[in-house]
């Protein structure tokens, strides 16, 4: 139990639709990162938020966007969904050197 | 850029066998190194870490030593259990960043 919760746990969307994934950080953690884990692969860094500002971005197109709220919870938004967006999306919160991961949201795009 | 390479799986062992999962990295500066474990249907759990050369991380019988001279961070366990069956990810975090770079994962299957 890491104290990081994500919702929903599973989601099915149609190509072209938009999706919002949510993450509740561990109490007091002011940094949240999002990762995409395709089947059989390691997680890939999407972006990070620190105190409500984007603080680093991986090699993902602008249709991947995010928000961090004053309570440090976070959202990942993906527009114009593509079939290749099907993956496990992981949120990690941190305060200092260690990142704590949620259980992820399994997104399937059909 | 920074990267992590780990041995492909699956690794199949009998209970009580010795485990080694190889991990090597490429990085500038002084990265921190991690092993994460992912059980079926779950997110990632930090297994152990090492933040500087020659540090040994250990947890639940697993160990890994940060070897800067060979740029390696191999995971070992002396006697595996069926409950250790999972996917293991080696990862690094570079200087001045919280971004983690992961290897592709190694699936471990332990049979009674």
CSV table of C-alpha atoms in Angstrom, one decimal:
chain,number,residue,atom,x,y,z
A,1,UNK,CA,0.0,0.0,0.0
A,2,UNK,CA,1.7,3.2,-1.2
A,3,UNK,CA,-1.0,5.7,-0.5
A,4,UNK,CA,-1.2,6.6,-4.1
A,5,UNK,CA,-4.6,5.9,-5.6
A,6,UNK,CA,-5.7,6.0,-9.3
A,7,UNK,CA,-9.1,6.0,-10.9
A,8,UNK,CA,-10.6,4.4,-12.8
A,9,UNK,CA,-8.8,1.0,-12.6
A,10,UNK,CA,-10.0,0.0,-16.1
A,11,UNK,CA,-11.3,2.0,-19.0
A,12,UNK,CA,-12.4,1.3,-22.6
A,13,UNK,CA,-12.5,4.2,-25.1
A,14,UNK,CA,-13.0,4.5,-28.8
A,15,UNK,CA,-10.4,5.9,-31.1
A,16,UNK,CA,-10.7,9.7,-31.4
A,17,UNK,CA,-12.3,10.1,-28.0
A,18,UNK,CA,-10.8,12.0,-25.1
A,19,UNK,CA,-9.9,10.5,-21.7
A,20,UNK,CA,-9.1,11.8,-18.2
A,21,UNK,CA,-7.3,9.7,-15.7
A,22,UNK,CA,-6.9,10.7,-12.0
A,23,UNK,CA,-4.3,10.3,-9.3
A,24,UNK,CA,-4.4,11.1,-5.6
A,25,UNK,CA,-0.9,11.5,-4.3
A,26,UNK,CA,0.4,10.3,-1.0
A,27,UNK,CA,-0.1,12.9,1.7
A,28,UNK,CA,2.4,15.7,1.6
A,29,UNK,CA,4.0,14.7,-1.7
A,30,UNK,CA,4.3,17.8,-3.9
A,31,UNK,CA,5.6,16.1,-7.0
A,32,UNK,CA,3.6,13.8,-9.3
A,33,UNK,CA,4.8,11.9,-12.4
A,34,UNK,CA,2.9,10.0,-15.0
A,35,UNK,CA,4.2,7.0,-16.9
A,36,UNK,CA,2.8,4.9,-19.8
A,37,UNK,CA,3.5,1.2,-19.7
A,38,UNK,CA,2.7,-0.6,-22.9
A,39,UNK,CA,2.2,-4.4,-22.7
A,40,UNK,CA,5.5,-6.2,-22.1
A,41,UNK,CA,7.5,-3.0,-21.8
A,42,UNK,CA,8.9,-0.8,-19.1
A,43,UNK,CA,7.2,2.4,-18.1
A,44,UNK,CA,7.9,5.4,-20.2
A,45,UNK,CA,8.0,8.9,-18.6
A,46,UNK,CA,5.2,11.2,-19.9
A,47,UNK,CA,5.6,14.3,-17.7
A,48,UNK,CA,6.0,15.5,-14.1
A,49,UNK,CA,4.3,18.2,-12.1
A,50,UNK,CA,5.8,20.1,-9.2
A,51,UNK,CA,3.6,22.4,-7.2
A,52,UNK,CA,1.0,22.7,-10.0
A,53,UNK,CA,3.6,23.5,-12.7
A,54,UNK,CA,4.9,21.1,-15.4
A,55,UNK,CA,8.5,20.3,-14.5
A,56,UNK,CA,9.7,18.0,-17.2
A,57,UNK,CA,8.2,16.1,-20.2
A,58,UNK,CA,9.1,13.0,-22.0
A,59,UNK,CA,8.7,12.2,-25.7
A,60,UNK,CA,5.0,12.4,-25.9
A,61,UNK,CA,2.8,14.6,-28.2
A,62,UNK,CA,0.9,17.6,-27.0
A,63,UNK,CA,-2.4,15.7,-27.0
A,64,UNK,CA,-1.1,14.3,-23.7
A,65,UNK,CA,-1.6,17.0,-21.1
A,66,UNK,CA,-1.9,17.2,-17.4
A,67,UNK,CA,-2.9,19.2,-14.3
A,68,UNK,CA,-1.9,19.2,-10.7
A,69,UNK,CA,-4.2,20.7,-8.1
A,70,UNK,CA,-3.4,22.6,-4.9
A,71,UNK,CA,-3.9,19.4,-2.9
A,72,UNK,CA,-1.3,17.8,-5.2
A,73,UNK,CA,-3.7,15.4,-6.8
A,74,UNK,CA,-3.3,15.2,-10.6
A,75,UNK,CA,-5.0,14.4,-13.9
A,76,UNK,CA,-3.7,13.1,-17.1
A,77,UNK,CA,-5.7,14.0,-20.2
A,78,UNK,CA,-5.3,12.4,-23.6
A,79,UNK,CA,-7.1,13.8,-26.6
A,80,UNK,CA,-7.8,12.2,-30.0
A,81,UNK,CA,-7.1,8.7,-28.7
A,82,UNK,CA,-5.2,6.3,-30.9
A,83,UNK,CA,-5.1,2.5,-30.8
A,84,UNK,CA,-1.4,2.7,-29.6
A,85,UNK,CA,-2.5,4.6,-26.6
A,86,UNK,CA,-3.7,1.4,-25.1
A,87,UNK,CA,-1.5,0.8,-22.0
A,88,UNK,CA,-1.3,0.9,-18.3
A,89,UNK,CA,-0.9,4.4,-17.1
A,90,UNK,CA,0.9,4.8,-13.8
A,91,UNK,CA,1.1,7.8,-11.5
A,92,UNK,CA,3.9,8.2,-9.0
A,93,UNK,CA,4.1,10.7,-6.2
A,94,UNK,CA,7.3,11.7,-4.5
A,95,UNK,CA,8.8,14.0,-1.9
A,96,UNK,CA,12.5,13.8,-2.3
A,97,UNK,CA,14.3,10.8,-3.7
A,98,UNK,CA,11.7,8.0,-3.6
A,99,UNK,CA,8.7,7.6,-5.9
A,100,UNK,CA,5.6,5.7,-4.8
A,101,UNK,CA,3.5,4.3,-7.6
A,102,UNK,CA,-0.2,3.8,-7.8
A,103,UNK,CA,-1.8,0.6,-9.2
A,104,UNK,CA,-2.4,2.2,-12.5
A,105,UNK,CA,-5.3,2.6,-14.9
A,106,UNK,CA,-5.6,0.1,-17.7
A,107,UNK,CA,-6.7,2.0,-20.8
A,108,UNK,CA,-7.9,0.1,-23.8
A,109,UNK,CA,-8.6,2.0,-27.1
A,110,UNK,CA,-10.8,0.2,-29.6
B,1,UNK,CA,21.1,9.8,-23.3
B,2,UNK,CA,20.6,7.7,-20.2
B,3,UNK,CA,19.4,4.2,-20.7
B,4,UNK,CA,18.9,0.9,-18.9
B,5,UNK,CA,19.4,-2.6,-20.3
B,6,UNK,CA,18.3,-5.7,-18.5
B,7,UNK,CA,18.3,-9.4,-19.4
B,8,UNK,CA,15.3,-10.7,-21.2
B,9,UNK,CA,13.1,-13.2,-19.6
B,10,UNK,CA,11.4,-15.2,-18.7
B,11,UNK,CA,13.7,-16.5,-16.0
B,12,UNK,CA,12.3,-19.9,-14.8
B,13,UNK,CA,13.6,-21.3,-11.5
B,14,UNK,CA,12.7,-23.9,-9.0
B,15,UNK,CA,12.0,-22.9,-5.5
B,16,UNK,CA,15.1,-22.3,-3.4
B,17,UNK,CA,17.3,-21.7,-6.5
B,18,UNK,CA,19.7,-18.8,-6.7
B,19,UNK,CA,18.5,-15.8,-8.8
B,20,UNK,CA,20.5,-13.3,-10.8
B,21,UNK,CA,18.9,-10.7,-13.1
B,22,UNK,CA,21.4,-8.6,-14.9
B,23,UNK,CA,21.1,-4.9,-15.3
B,24,UNK,CA,23.5,-2.5,-17.0
B,25,UNK,CA,23.1,1.2,-17.5
B,26,UNK,CA,24.4,4.2,-19.5
B,27,UNK,CA,24.3,7.5,-17.8
B,28,UNK,CA,26.3,10.7,-17.3
B,29,UNK,CA,27.1,11.9,-13.9
B,30,UNK,CA,26.0,10.0,-10.8
B,31,UNK,CA,22.6,8.4,-11.2
B,32,UNK,CA,20.7,6.6,-8.5
B,33,UNK,CA,19.7,3.0,-9.3
B,34,UNK,CA,16.5,1.1,-8.4
B,35,UNK,CA,14.9,-2.2,-8.7
B,36,UNK,CA,11.1,-2.3,-8.8
B,37,UNK,CA,8.8,-5.3,-8.8
B,38,UNK,CA,5.4,-5.6,-10.4
B,39,UNK,CA,3.1,-8.4,-9.4
B,40,UNK,CA,0.3,-9.5,-11.8
B,41,UNK,CA,-2.4,-6.8,-12.2
B,42,UNK,CA,-0.6,-4.3,-9.9
B,43,UNK,CA,1.5,-1.2,-10.1
B,44,UNK,CA,5.2,-0.9,-9.3
B,45,UNK,CA,6.7,-1.4,-5.8
B,46,UNK,CA,10.2,-0.3,-4.9
B,47,UNK,CA,12.2,-3.3,-4.0
B,48,UNK,CA,15.6,-1.7,-3.3
B,49,UNK,CA,17.8,1.2,-4.3
B,50,UNK,CA,21.4,2.5,-4.2
B,51,UNK,CA,22.3,6.1,-4.6
B,52,UNK,CA,26.1,6.0,-5.0
B,53,UNK,CA,28.9,3.8,-6.2
B,54,UNK,CA,29.6,0.7,-4.1
B,55,UNK,CA,26.3,1.0,-2.2
B,56,UNK,CA,24.4,-2.2,-1.7
B,57,UNK,CA,20.6,-2.1,-1.6
B,58,UNK,CA,18.8,-4.9,0.1
B,59,UNK,CA,15.3,-5.9,0.9
B,60,UNK,CA,13.3,-9.1,1.5
B,61,UNK,CA,16.4,-11.2,0.7
B,62,UNK,CA,17.1,-9.4,-2.5
B,63,UNK,CA,20.4,-7.5,-3.0
B,64,UNK,CA,22.0,-5.4,-5.7
B,65,UNK,CA,25.4,-3.5,-5.6
B,66,UNK,CA,26.0,-0.3,-7.5
B,67,UNK,CA,29.1,-1.0,-9.6
B,68,UNK,CA,30.3,2.1,-11.4
B,69,UNK,CA,33.3,0.4,-13.0
B,70,UNK,CA,31.1,-2.0,-14.8
B,71,UNK,CA,28.0,0.2,-14.9
B,72,UNK,CA,25.9,-2.6,-13.5
B,73,UNK,CA,23.3,-3.1,-10.8
B,74,UNK,CA,22.5,-6.9,-10.9
B,75,UNK,CA,19.7,-8.2,-8.7
B,76,UNK,CA,20.4,-11.3,-6.7
B,77,UNK,CA,18.6,-13.5,-4.2
B,78,UNK,CA,20.0,-16.6,-2.6
B,79,UNK,CA,16.8,-18.7,-2.4
B,80,UNK,CA,13.7,-17.7,-4.4
B,81,UNK,CA,10.2,-18.6,-3.4
B,82,UNK,CA,7.1,-19.1,-5.5
B,83,UNK,CA,5.8,-15.8,-4.1
B,84,UNK,CA,8.7,-14.0,-5.8
B,85,UNK,CA,7.1,-14.7,-9.2
B,86,UNK,CA,6.7,-11.2,-10.8
B,87,UNK,CA,8.2,-8.8,-13.3
B,88,UNK,CA,11.3,-7.0,-12.1
B,89,UNK,CA,12.3,-3.6,-13.5
B,90,UNK,CA,15.7,-2.0,-13.2
B,91,UNK,CA,15.6,1.8,-13.3
B,92,UNK,CA,17.8,4.8,-13.0
B,93,UNK,CA,17.3,8.4,-12.0
B,94,UNK,CA,19.8,10.9,-13.4
B,95,UNK,CA,21.3,13.9,-11.6
B,96,UNK,CA,19.0,16.8,-10.9
B,97,UNK,CA,15.8,15.0,-12.1
B,98,UNK,CA,13.0,12.9,-10.6
B,99,UNK,CA,12.4,11.2,-14.0
B,100,UNK,CA,12.9,7.4,-13.8
B,101,UNK,CA,14.2,5.5,-16.8
B,102,UNK,CA,13.2,1.9,-16.8
B,103,UNK,CA,14.5,-1.2,-18.5
B,104,UNK,CA,12.1,-3.5,-20.3
B,105,UNK,CA,11.5,-5.8,-17.4
B,106,UNK,CA,12.4,-9.4,-16.6
B,107,UNK,CA,9.7,-11.9,-15.8
B,108,UNK,CA,10.6,-14.4,-13.1
B,109,UNK,CA,8.6,-17.6,-12.7
B,110,UNK,CA,9.3,-19.8,-9.7
B,111,UNK,CA,7.9,-23.3,-9.6
B,112,UNK,CA,7.6,-25.5,-6.5
